[in-house]
Every structure is written in C-alpha cells, then in structure tokens.
Coordinates of C-alpha atoms and ligand atoms in Angstrom, one line a residue:
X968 CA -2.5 9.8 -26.2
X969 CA -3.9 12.9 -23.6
X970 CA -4.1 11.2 -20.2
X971 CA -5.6 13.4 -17.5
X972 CA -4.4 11.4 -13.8
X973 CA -7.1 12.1 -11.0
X974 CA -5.4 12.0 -7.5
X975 CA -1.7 11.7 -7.8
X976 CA -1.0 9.7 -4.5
X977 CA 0.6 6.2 -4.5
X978 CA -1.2 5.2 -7.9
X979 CA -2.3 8.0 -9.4
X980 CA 1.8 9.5 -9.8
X981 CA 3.4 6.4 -10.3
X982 CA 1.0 5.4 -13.4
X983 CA 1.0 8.8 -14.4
X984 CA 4.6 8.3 -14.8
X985 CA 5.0 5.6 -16.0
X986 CA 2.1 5.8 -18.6
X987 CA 4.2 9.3 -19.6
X988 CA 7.5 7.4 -20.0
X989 CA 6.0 4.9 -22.9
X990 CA 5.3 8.4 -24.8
X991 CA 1.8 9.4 -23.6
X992 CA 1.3 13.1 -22.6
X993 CA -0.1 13.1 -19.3
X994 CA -1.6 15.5 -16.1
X995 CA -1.6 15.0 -13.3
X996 CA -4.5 16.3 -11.3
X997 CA -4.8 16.6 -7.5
X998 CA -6.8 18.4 -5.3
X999 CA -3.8 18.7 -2.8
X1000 CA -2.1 22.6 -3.7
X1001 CA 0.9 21.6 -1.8
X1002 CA 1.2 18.0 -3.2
X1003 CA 1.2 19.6 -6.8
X1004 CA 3.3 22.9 -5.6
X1005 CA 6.1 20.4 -4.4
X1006 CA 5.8 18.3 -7.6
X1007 CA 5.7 21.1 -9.9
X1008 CA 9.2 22.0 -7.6
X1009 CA 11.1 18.9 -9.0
X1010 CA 10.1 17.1 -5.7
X1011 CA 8.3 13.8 -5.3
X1012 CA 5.9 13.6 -2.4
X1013 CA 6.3 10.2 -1.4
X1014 CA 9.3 7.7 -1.2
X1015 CA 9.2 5.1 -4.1
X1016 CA 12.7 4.1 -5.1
X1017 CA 13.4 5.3 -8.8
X1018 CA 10.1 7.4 -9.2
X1019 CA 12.1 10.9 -8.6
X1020 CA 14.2 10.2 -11.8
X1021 CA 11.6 9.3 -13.9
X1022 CA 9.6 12.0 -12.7
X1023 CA 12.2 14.4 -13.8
X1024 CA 12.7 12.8 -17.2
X1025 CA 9.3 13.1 -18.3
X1026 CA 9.1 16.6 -17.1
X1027 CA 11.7 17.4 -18.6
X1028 CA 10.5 15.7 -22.1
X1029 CA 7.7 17.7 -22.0
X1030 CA 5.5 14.7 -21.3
X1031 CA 4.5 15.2 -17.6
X1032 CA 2.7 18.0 -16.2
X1033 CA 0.8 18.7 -12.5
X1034 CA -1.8 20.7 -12.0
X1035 CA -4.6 22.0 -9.9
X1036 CA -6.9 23.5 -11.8
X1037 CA -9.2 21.3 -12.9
X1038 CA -10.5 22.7 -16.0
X1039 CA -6.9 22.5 -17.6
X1040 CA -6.2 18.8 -16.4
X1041 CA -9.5 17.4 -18.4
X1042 CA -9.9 19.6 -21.4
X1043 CA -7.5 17.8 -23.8
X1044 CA -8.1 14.1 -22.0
X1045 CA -8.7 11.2 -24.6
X1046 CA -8.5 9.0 -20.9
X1047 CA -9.6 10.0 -17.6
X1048 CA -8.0 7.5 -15.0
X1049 CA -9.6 7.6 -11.1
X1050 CA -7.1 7.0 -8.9
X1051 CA -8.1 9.2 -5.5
X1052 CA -8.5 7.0 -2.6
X1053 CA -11.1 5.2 -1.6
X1054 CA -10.8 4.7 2.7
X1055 CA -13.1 2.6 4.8
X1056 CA -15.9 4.6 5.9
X1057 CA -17.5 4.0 9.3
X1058 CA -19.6 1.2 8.5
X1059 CA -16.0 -0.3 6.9
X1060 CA -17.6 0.2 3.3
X1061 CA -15.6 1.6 0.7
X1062 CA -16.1 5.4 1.0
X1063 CA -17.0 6.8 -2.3
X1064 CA -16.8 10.4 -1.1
X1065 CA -13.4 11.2 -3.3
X1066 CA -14.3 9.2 -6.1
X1067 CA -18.0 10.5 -6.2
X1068 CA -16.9 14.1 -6.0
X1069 CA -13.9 13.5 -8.8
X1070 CA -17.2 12.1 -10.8
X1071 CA -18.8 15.3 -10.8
X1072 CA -15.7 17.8 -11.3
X1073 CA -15.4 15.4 -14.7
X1074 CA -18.8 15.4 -16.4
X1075 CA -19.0 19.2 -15.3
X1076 CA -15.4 19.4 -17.5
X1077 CA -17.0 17.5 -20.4
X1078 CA -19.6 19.7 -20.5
X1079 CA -17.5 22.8 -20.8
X1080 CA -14.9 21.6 -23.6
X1081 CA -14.7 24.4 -25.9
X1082 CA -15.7 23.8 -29.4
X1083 CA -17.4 20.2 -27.7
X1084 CA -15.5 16.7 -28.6
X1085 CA -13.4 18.0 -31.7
X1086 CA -11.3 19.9 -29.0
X1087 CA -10.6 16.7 -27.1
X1088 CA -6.7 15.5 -27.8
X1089 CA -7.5 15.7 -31.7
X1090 CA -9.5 12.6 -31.8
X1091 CA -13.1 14.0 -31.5
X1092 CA -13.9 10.7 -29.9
X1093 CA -15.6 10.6 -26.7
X1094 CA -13.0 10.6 -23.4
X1095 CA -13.1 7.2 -22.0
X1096 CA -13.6 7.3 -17.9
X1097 CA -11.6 4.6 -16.5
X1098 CA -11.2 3.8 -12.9
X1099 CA -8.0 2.6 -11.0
X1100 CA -9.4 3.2 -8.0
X1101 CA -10.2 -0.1 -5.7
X1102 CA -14.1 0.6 -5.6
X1103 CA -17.1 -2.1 -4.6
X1104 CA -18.5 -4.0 -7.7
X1105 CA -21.5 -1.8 -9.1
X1106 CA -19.4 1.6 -8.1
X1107 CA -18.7 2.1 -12.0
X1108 CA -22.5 2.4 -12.5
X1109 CA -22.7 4.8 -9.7
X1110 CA -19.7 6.8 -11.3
X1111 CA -21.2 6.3 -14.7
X1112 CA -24.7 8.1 -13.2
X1113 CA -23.0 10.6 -11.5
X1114 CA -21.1 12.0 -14.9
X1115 CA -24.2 11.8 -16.8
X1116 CA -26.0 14.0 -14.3
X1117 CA -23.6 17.0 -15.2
X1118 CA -23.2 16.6 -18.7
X1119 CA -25.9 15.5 -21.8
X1120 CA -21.7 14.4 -23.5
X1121 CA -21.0 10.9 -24.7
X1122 CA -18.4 9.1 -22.4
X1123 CA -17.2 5.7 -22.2
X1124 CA -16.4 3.9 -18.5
X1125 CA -14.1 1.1 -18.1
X1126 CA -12.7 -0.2 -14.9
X1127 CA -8.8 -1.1 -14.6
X1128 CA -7.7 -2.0 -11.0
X1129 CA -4.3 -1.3 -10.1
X1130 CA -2.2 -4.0 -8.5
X1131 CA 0.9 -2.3 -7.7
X1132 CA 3.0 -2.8 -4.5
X1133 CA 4.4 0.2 -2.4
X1134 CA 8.1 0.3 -2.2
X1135 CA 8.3 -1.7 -6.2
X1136 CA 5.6 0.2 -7.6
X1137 CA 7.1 1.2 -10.9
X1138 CA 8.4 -2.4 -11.5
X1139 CA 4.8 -3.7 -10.9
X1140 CA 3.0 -1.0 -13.2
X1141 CA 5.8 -1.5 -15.9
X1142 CA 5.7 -5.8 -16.0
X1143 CA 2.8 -6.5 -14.6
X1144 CA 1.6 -9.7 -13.6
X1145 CA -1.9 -9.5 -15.5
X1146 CA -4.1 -6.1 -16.3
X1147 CA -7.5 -6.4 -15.7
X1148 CA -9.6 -4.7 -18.4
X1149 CA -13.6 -4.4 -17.1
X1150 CA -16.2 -2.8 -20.1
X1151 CA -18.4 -3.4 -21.4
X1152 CA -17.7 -1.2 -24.9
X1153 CA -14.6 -2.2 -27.4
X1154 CA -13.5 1.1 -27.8
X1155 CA -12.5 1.5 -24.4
X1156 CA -11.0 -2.2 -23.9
X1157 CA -8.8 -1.2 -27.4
X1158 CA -7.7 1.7 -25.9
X1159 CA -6.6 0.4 -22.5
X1160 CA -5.2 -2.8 -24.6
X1161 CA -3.4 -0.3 -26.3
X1162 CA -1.9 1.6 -23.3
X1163 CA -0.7 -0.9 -21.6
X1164 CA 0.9 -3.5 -24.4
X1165 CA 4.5 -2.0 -23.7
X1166 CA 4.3 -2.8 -20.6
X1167 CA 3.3 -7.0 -21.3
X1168 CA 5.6 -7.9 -24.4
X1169 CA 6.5 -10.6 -22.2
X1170 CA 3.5 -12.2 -22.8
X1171 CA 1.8 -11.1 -19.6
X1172 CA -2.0 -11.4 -19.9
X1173 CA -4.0 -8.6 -20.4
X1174 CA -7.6 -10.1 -19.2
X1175 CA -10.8 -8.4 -20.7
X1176 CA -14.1 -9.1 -18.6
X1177 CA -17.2 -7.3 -17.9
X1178 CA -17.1 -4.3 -15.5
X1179 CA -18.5 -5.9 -12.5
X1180 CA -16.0 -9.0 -11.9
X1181 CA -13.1 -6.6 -13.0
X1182 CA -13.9 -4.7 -9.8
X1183 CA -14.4 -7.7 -8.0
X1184 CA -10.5 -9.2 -9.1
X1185 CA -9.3 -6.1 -7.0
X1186 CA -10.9 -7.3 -3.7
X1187 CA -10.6 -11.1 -4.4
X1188 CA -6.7 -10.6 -4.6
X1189 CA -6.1 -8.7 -1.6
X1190 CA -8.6 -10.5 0.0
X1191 CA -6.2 -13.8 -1.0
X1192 CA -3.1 -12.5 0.3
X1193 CA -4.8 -11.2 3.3
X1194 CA -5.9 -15.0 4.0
X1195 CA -2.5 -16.3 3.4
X1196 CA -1.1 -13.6 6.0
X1197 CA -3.2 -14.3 8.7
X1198 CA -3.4 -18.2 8.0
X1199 CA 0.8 -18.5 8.4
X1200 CA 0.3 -16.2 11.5
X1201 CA -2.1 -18.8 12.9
X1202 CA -0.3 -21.5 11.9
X1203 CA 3.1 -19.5 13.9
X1204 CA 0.8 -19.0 16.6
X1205 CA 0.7 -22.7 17.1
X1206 CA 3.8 -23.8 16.6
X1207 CA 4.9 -21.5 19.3
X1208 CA 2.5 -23.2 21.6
X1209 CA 3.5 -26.5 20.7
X1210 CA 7.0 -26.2 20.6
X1211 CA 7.3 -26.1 16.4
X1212 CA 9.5 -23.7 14.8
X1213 CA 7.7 -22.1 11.7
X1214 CA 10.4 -21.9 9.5
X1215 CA 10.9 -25.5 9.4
X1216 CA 7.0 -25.8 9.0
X1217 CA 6.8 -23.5 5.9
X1218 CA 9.7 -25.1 4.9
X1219 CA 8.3 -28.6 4.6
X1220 CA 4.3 -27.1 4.1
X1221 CA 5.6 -24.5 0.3
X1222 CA 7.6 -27.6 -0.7
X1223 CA 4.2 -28.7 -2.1
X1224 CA 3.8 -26.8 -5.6
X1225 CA 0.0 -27.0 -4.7
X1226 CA 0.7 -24.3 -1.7
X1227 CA 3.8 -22.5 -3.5
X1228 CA 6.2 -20.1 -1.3
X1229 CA 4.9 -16.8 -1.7
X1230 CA 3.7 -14.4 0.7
X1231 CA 3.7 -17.3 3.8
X1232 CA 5.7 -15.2 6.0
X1233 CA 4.8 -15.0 9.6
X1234 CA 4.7 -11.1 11.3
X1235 CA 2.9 -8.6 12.9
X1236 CA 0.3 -8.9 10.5
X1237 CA -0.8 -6.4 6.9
X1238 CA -1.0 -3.0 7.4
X1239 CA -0.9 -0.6 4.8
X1240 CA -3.2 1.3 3.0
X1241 CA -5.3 -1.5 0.8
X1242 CA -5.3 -4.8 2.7
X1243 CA -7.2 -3.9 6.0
X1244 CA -9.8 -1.5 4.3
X1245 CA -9.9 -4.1 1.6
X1246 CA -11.0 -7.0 4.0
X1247 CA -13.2 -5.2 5.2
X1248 CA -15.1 -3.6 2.6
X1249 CA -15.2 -7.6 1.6
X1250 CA -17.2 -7.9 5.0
X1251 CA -19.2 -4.9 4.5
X1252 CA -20.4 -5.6 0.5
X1253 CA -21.4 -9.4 2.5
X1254 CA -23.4 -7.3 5.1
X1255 CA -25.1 -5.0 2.3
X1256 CA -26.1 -8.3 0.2
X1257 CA -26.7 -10.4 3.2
X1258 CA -24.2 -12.9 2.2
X1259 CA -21.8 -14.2 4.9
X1260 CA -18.0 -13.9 4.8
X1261 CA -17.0 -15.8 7.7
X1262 CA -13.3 -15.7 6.3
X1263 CA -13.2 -12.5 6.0
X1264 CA -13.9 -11.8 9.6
X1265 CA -11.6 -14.4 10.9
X1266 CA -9.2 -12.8 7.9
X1267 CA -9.4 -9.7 10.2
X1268 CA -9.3 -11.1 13.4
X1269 CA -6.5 -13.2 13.2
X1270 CA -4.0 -9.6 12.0
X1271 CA -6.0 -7.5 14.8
X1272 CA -5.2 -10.0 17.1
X1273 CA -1.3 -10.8 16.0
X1274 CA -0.5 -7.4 17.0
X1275 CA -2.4 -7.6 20.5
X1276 CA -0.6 -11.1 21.3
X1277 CA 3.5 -8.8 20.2
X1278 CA 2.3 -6.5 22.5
X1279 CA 1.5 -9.3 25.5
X1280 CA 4.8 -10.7 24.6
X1281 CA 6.4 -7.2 26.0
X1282 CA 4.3 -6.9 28.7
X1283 CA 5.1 -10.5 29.9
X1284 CA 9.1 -9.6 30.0
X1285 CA 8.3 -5.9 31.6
X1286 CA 5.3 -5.9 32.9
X1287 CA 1.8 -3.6 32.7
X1288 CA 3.4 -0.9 33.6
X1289 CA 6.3 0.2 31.7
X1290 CA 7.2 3.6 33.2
X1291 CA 10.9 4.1 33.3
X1292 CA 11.4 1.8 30.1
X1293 CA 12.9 3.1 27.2
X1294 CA 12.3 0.8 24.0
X1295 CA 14.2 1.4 20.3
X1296 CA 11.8 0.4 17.5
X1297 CA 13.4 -0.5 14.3
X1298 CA 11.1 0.6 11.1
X1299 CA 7.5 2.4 10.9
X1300 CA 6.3 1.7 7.6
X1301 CA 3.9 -0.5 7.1
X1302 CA 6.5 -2.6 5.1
X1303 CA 9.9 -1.7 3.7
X1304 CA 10.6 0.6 0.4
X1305 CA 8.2 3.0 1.5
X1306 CA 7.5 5.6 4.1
X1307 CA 3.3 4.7 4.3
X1308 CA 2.4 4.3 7.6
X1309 CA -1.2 4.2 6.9
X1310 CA -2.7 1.1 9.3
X1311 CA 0.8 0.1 9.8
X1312 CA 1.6 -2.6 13.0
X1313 CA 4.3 -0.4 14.6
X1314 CA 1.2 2.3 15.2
X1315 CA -0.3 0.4 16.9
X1316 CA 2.3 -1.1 19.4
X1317 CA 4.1 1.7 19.8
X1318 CA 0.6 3.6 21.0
X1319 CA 0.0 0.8 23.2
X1320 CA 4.0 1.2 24.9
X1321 CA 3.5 4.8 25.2
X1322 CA 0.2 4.3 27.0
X1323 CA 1.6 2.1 29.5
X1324 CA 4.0 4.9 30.1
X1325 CA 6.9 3.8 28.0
X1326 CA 9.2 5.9 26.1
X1327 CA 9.9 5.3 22.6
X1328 CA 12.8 6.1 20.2
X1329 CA 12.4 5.1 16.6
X1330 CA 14.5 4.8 13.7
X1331 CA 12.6 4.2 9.8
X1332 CA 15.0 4.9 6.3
X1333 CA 11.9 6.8 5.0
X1334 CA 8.9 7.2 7.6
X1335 CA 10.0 9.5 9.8
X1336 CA 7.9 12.6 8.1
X1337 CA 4.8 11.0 7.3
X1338 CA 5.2 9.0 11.6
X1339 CA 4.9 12.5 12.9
X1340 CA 1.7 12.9 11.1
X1341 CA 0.3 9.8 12.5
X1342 CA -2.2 10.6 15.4
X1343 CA -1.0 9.3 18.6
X1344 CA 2.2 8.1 18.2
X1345 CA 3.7 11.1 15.9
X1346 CA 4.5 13.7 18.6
X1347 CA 5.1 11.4 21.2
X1348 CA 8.2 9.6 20.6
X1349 CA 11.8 10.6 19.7
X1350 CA 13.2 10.2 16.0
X1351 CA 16.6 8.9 15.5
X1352 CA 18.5 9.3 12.3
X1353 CA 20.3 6.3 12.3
X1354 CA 19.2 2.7 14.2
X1355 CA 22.0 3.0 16.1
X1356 CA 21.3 6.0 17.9
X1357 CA 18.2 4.4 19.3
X1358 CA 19.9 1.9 21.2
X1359 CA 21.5 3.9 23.6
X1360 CA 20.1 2.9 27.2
X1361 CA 17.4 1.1 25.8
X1362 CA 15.5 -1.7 27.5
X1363 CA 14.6 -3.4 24.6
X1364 CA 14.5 -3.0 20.7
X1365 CA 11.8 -3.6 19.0
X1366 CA 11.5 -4.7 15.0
X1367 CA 8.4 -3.8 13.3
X1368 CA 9.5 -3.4 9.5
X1369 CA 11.9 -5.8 8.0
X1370 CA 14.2 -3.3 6.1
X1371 CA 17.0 -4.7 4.1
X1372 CA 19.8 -2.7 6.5
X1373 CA 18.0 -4.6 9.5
X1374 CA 19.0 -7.9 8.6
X1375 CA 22.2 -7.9 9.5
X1376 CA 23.3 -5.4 12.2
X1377 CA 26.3 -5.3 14.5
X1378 CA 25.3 -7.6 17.5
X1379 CA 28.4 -6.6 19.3
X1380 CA 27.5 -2.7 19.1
X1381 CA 23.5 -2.9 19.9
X1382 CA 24.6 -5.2 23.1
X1383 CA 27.1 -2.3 24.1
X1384 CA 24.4 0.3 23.5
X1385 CA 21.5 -1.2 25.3
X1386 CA 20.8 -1.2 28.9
X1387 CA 19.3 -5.0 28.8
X1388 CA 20.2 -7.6 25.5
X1389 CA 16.7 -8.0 24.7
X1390 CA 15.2 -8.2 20.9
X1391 CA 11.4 -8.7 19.8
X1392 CA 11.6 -9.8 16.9
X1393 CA 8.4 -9.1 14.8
X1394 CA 9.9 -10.2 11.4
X1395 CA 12.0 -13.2 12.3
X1396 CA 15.2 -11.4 10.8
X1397 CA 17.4 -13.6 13.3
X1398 CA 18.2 -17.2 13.8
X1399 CA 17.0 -17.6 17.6
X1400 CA 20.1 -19.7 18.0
X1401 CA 22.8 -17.2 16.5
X1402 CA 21.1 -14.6 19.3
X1403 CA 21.2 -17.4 21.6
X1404 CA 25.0 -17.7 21.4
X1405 CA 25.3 -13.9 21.3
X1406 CA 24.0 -13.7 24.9
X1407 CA 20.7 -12.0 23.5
X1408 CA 17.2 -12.6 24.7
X1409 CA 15.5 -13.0 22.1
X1410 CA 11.3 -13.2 20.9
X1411 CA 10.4 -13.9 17.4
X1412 CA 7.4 -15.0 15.8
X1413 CA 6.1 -19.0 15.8
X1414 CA 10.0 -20.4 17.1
Ligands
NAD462 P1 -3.5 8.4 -1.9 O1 -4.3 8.8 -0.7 O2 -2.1 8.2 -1.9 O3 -3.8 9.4 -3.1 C1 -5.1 9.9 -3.5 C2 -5.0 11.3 -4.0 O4 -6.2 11.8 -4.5 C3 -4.6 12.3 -2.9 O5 -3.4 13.0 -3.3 C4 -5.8 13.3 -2.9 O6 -5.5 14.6 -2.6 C5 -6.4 13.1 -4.3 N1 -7.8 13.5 -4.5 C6 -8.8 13.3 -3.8 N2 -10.0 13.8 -4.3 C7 -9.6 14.4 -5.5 C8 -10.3 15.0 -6.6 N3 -11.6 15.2 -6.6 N4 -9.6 15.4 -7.7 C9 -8.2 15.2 -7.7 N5 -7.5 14.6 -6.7 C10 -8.2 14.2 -5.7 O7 -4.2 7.0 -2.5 P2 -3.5 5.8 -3.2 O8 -2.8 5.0 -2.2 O9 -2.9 6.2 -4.4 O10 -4.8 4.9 -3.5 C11 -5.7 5.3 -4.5 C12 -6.7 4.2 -4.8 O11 -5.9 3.1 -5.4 C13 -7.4 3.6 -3.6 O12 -8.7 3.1 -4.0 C14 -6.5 2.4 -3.3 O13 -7.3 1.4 -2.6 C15 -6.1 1.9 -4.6 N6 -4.8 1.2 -4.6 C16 -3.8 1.6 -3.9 C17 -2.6 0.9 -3.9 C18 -1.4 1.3 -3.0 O14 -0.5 0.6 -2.9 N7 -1.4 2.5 -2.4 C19 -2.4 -0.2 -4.8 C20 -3.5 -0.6 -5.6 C21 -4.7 0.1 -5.5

C-alpha cells in the first residue's frame, strides 16, 4: 500500500517506519526542511532506541522515503495518516492549527492528482484520510469540512489514535495493546484492519467504533494514567506526613488484582508531551460543553503541585536563597529512553534553583540537545557528559529522570565528589536505609 505520513515527529516517523517495515511503501512528509534534510542524511532526529536501524533498512529497501514537497508526498497515497502535533492552545484546548492547515495542503493535493483517482497507488479508489493525531471528539468532522472545501474529490476519514510510549515506541506500534479503528465507512475500517493485522497476530484486539468515541479512547486513556499518577502522589504525600513509607503501601494496596501494579509509582509527577495537554484539553472540551470535570482539575493540580512541594523540600535544607549553591541534576527528559523534554519536571525545578540564584550542572544520556532548546533553563546551566562529572563540589544532586544507569551508582565516588552527602531523590531509586548507612542525607518521595 502508498502511505503518505504527515509530520514525522514522535509518531508520525516511528509509524512511518514501522508501517514501511511490514512492506508498505511509505513518505514521510514534514514541514520541517531540516528535520527531512537530516533524515534524508541517514540521521534520525530524535532518540528512540532501535528506530535508526530500521530507518536505514527501509531506506535502504526502497520502502521509506522523506520529503518536503508536498505535492510528491500525497500524489500516489492510498492512506493519508495525520500525525502533526496538536499542543494546548491558550485556553488549554487542543490547538488544531497544524492539523487544520495539514487538512488543507491535502484536499488542495486531491484536487491536483494528475489523470484524477486512477493515478492514486493503482487502486483508483478514493485516499482514505485517517488521523493519528490526539484531536477533541468532533475534530474529524472539522477535518472532514476542511478537505472538502478544497477539493469536489471523494475521500474517506477514519480516526486511529496512536498509543505509543516515548523511549518503547516501536515495540508499542509493533504489539500493541489494542488499535482503535473510528469510521464510520467499511472501506476504511478494512483497510486500517488490514494495515495493522501484522502487528496483532497475537490476538491483540483491533476495536472498530464510530469516529467520535474513537477520539474520545485517546483522551480517556491518558486521562486514566494521569489519575493513577497523581492519585499515588497524593497518596506519598500522606504517608510522608504520617510517618508511612509508600513502597510498603503500594505494596499491600496492587496486591488487590482489582487495583493491579501498573503505573502506581510515586514522582515528580507526568510531563511529557501528551499527558499535561491531554488533561487539560479534557478540562477545556468540559468548559466548551458546560460539563464539569472536577477530576480533571484535581488530576492537574495534584502534578502542578508535586513539583512545587520537591522544590520546598530544597529550599527547606538550603534555604530561599541559594546563591553560592551548586546542585548536580541527574536526567532531563521527561522520562527515560528519550531525550523529550517537552513539559518535563526537571524544567521546572531546575528554573525555579536557578532563580533563586543557584547554579546548575546537569547530566541526561540523550537530552542534552533538545535541554538547550528549552527556554529558561537551556542556556543557563552547565552540561556534563557523564553523571559523574556533575558531582564535583556539588551541594546537592538532584534525580529528576529514573534512567536505568542511575539506579545503581557508586556511593563511595558521588560522596568523594560532592561538597555535602546530600540526595533528592525524585524517583525513589534508593532504599532510604542503604543511604542511611552510607552516611547520605537523603529525600525521597512518600518514605
Ligand atoms: P511532534 O511535534 O514530534 O511532530 C509533529 C511534526 O509535524 C513536526 O515535525 C512538524 O514539523 C510537523 N508538521 C506540522 N505541520 C505540518 C504540516 N502541515 N505538514 C507536514 N508536517 C507538519 O509531535 P508528536 O509527539 O509526534 O505528536 C503528534 C500527535 O500525536 C499529537 O497530537 C500527540 O498528542 C499525539 N501523540 C503523541 C505521542 C507521543 O508520545 N509523542 C503518543 C501518542 C499520540
């Protein structure tokens, strides 16, 4: 099958691939000159373990192609997938700006196929529109409106959310949990069915509904595992007032198969590119329809506050004004196995260090590029390429990002580096009575 991607960021490459690698012939579109110039280089733009290789292999098969020019990417397409972001806008809606514009650039394109449908990938059938992009329910309709406006062509819409987790992206897109199918036409439903039944012969479902709740599955998931994030955070919260130790507590609580033991971790809260915007746009679709989400807001204000209550914890040991204090912060990204930093916790604290006067040197396995680009933080701290290097005279290290080489440092060496043996701990990688014993003073999460 022709598959034309539009946007190759985070979703938009790693489907592309991977749709490419079961055989389909696929381009890549993106707006971004130097995004495409580096990919057409051999280079991926973002760090995903194992996506480089399979970039290269499908290239190399022929399969795979990136381009710019717009005309090219949707001439041949039998599927057109949406995947350019979709960001809060200021009222925290979803903002359709991206996805509205790549609307147009498409019916304009499927009005000026040469020789009409016959030309398209050999099927003459119409191109099938499908968006991956997390949009509000109704935003197909929109999309659907604003294709027809530039072209009198026949088109099919279907919506097909994307559930795939930075840093294990390709092994989510390739054995999904479930795909969610929304349209309302059986061609398109066959022919998504059909793209993605490699990637379910385990049995995986592959869940056809109607176009409005399959947009809605996108924002009721996230919005799930937002809730369970900031109700283990609350639930730390108090068990650090009351003397509890959270560990033990979602030891006893995921024993019960009711609750299960997935994504109950205490922190510093979601970050990332989809969570926070996706709460949000929860709040603001309640606003539009005058329905209330009270859990949504609490949902919010339980992670804003998470970070703001790390933050006191610091300025409780070293007071408000931290001029002359050096602290090393261990990990950026938003989460390990990838270098996004959109929304991310370590942002925000390290911003709120350096405006009390602090000065910061970080270490991140793959952040370090896009941290610079991050508005008040980037330029103002110091990068080290390993995380020992940031230790050196520092008051204090800080973990924001529980990356695998984290977990199990050399105590002895970060006490001999550091001018004081302090740790806070915003992943709970250590036992607070190992760094106990090792002389360290140590602040974790809910123990
Ligand atoms: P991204 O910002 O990484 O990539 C979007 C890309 O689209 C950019 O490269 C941009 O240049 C390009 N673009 C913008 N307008 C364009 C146009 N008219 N034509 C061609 N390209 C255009 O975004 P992302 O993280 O891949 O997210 C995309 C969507 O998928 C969002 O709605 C997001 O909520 C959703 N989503 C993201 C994830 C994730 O983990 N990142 C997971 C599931 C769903």
């Amino acid at each position: 099958m022709h598959i034309t991607m539009v946007g190759t960021g985070y979703v938009g490459l790693v489907s592309g691939v991977c749709l490419a690698n079961t055989g389909n012939h696929v381009t890549c579109l993106d707006v971004d000159q130097t995004k495409i110039a580096r990919l057409r280089a051999g280079e991926c733009p973002i760090y995903e373990p194992g996506l480089e290789e399979l970039i290269r292999r499908n290239v190399k098969a022929g399969r795979l192609h990136f381009t710019a020019d717009k005309r090219a990417a949707y001439s041949r397409a039998q599927a057109i997938f949406i995947c350019v972001g979709t960001p809060s806008d200021d009222e925290g809606f979803a903002d359709l700006k991206y996805v509205l514009a790549a609307a147009g650039d498409i019916g304009e394109a499927i009005e000026a196929v040469e020789g009409g449908e016959d030309s398209r990938g050999g099927d003459g059938r119409p191109p099938v529109i499908v968006v991956k992009s997390t949009v509000p329910v109704g935003t197909n309709a929109r999309i659907r409106a604003a294709v027809a406006a530039r072209t009198s062509r026949p088109f099919l819409m279907a919506s097909n959310p994307e559930f795939l987790k930075e840093g294990a992206a390709i092994t989510d897109f390739t054995r999904p949990d479930r795909v969610i199918i929304g349209a309302d036409d059986r061609r398109a439903a066959d022919l998504l069915t059909e793209l993605h039944e490699p990637f379910v012969r385990q049995g995986n479902p592959i869940l056809v509904m109607d176009i409005a709740s399959a947009e809605m599955v996108k924002y009721a998931s996230n919005a799930m595992l937002a809730t369970k994030i900031s109700f283990i955070n609350e639930m730390a919260n108090l068990c650090e007032s009351f003397g509890a130790n959270v560990d033990e507590v979602r030891r006893g609580m995921c024993a019960d198969r009711r609750i299960g033991n997935q994504f109950l971790y205490p922190g510093l809260g979601y970050g990332g590119s989809c969570f926070p915007k996706d709460v949000q746009a929860c709040m603001a679709m309640g606003r539009r329809s005058q329905t209330p989400t009270p859990l949504m807001a609490a949902v919010h204000e339980v992670n804003q506050h998470q970070r703001r209550a790390f933050i006191a914890k610091i300025e409780k040991r070293f007071g408000a004004d931290l001029a002359g204090k050096r602290f090393a912060v261990w990990g950026i990204a938003f989460k390990p196995g990838t270098d996004d930093v959109r929304e991310a916790p370590s942002l925000t604290i390290m911003q709120s260090l350096l405006d009390r006067g602090a000065s910061i040197i970080a270490h991140d396995p793959a952040a370090h590029a896009t941290c610079r680009a991050a508005a008040g933080v980037g330029d103002r701290i110091e990068y080290a390429d390993q995380p020992y290097a940031t230790l050196n005279g520092a008051d204090a290290l800080i973990v924001c990002t529980d990356w695998d080489e984290f977990k199990h440092p050399d105590f002895g060496e970060l006490r001999e580096r550091m001018a004081q043996p302090i740790i806070f701990d915003g992943r709970n990688l250590y036992r607070p009575e190992v760094m106990a014993r090792l002389g360290f003073e140590y602040v974790s999460i809910g123990r």
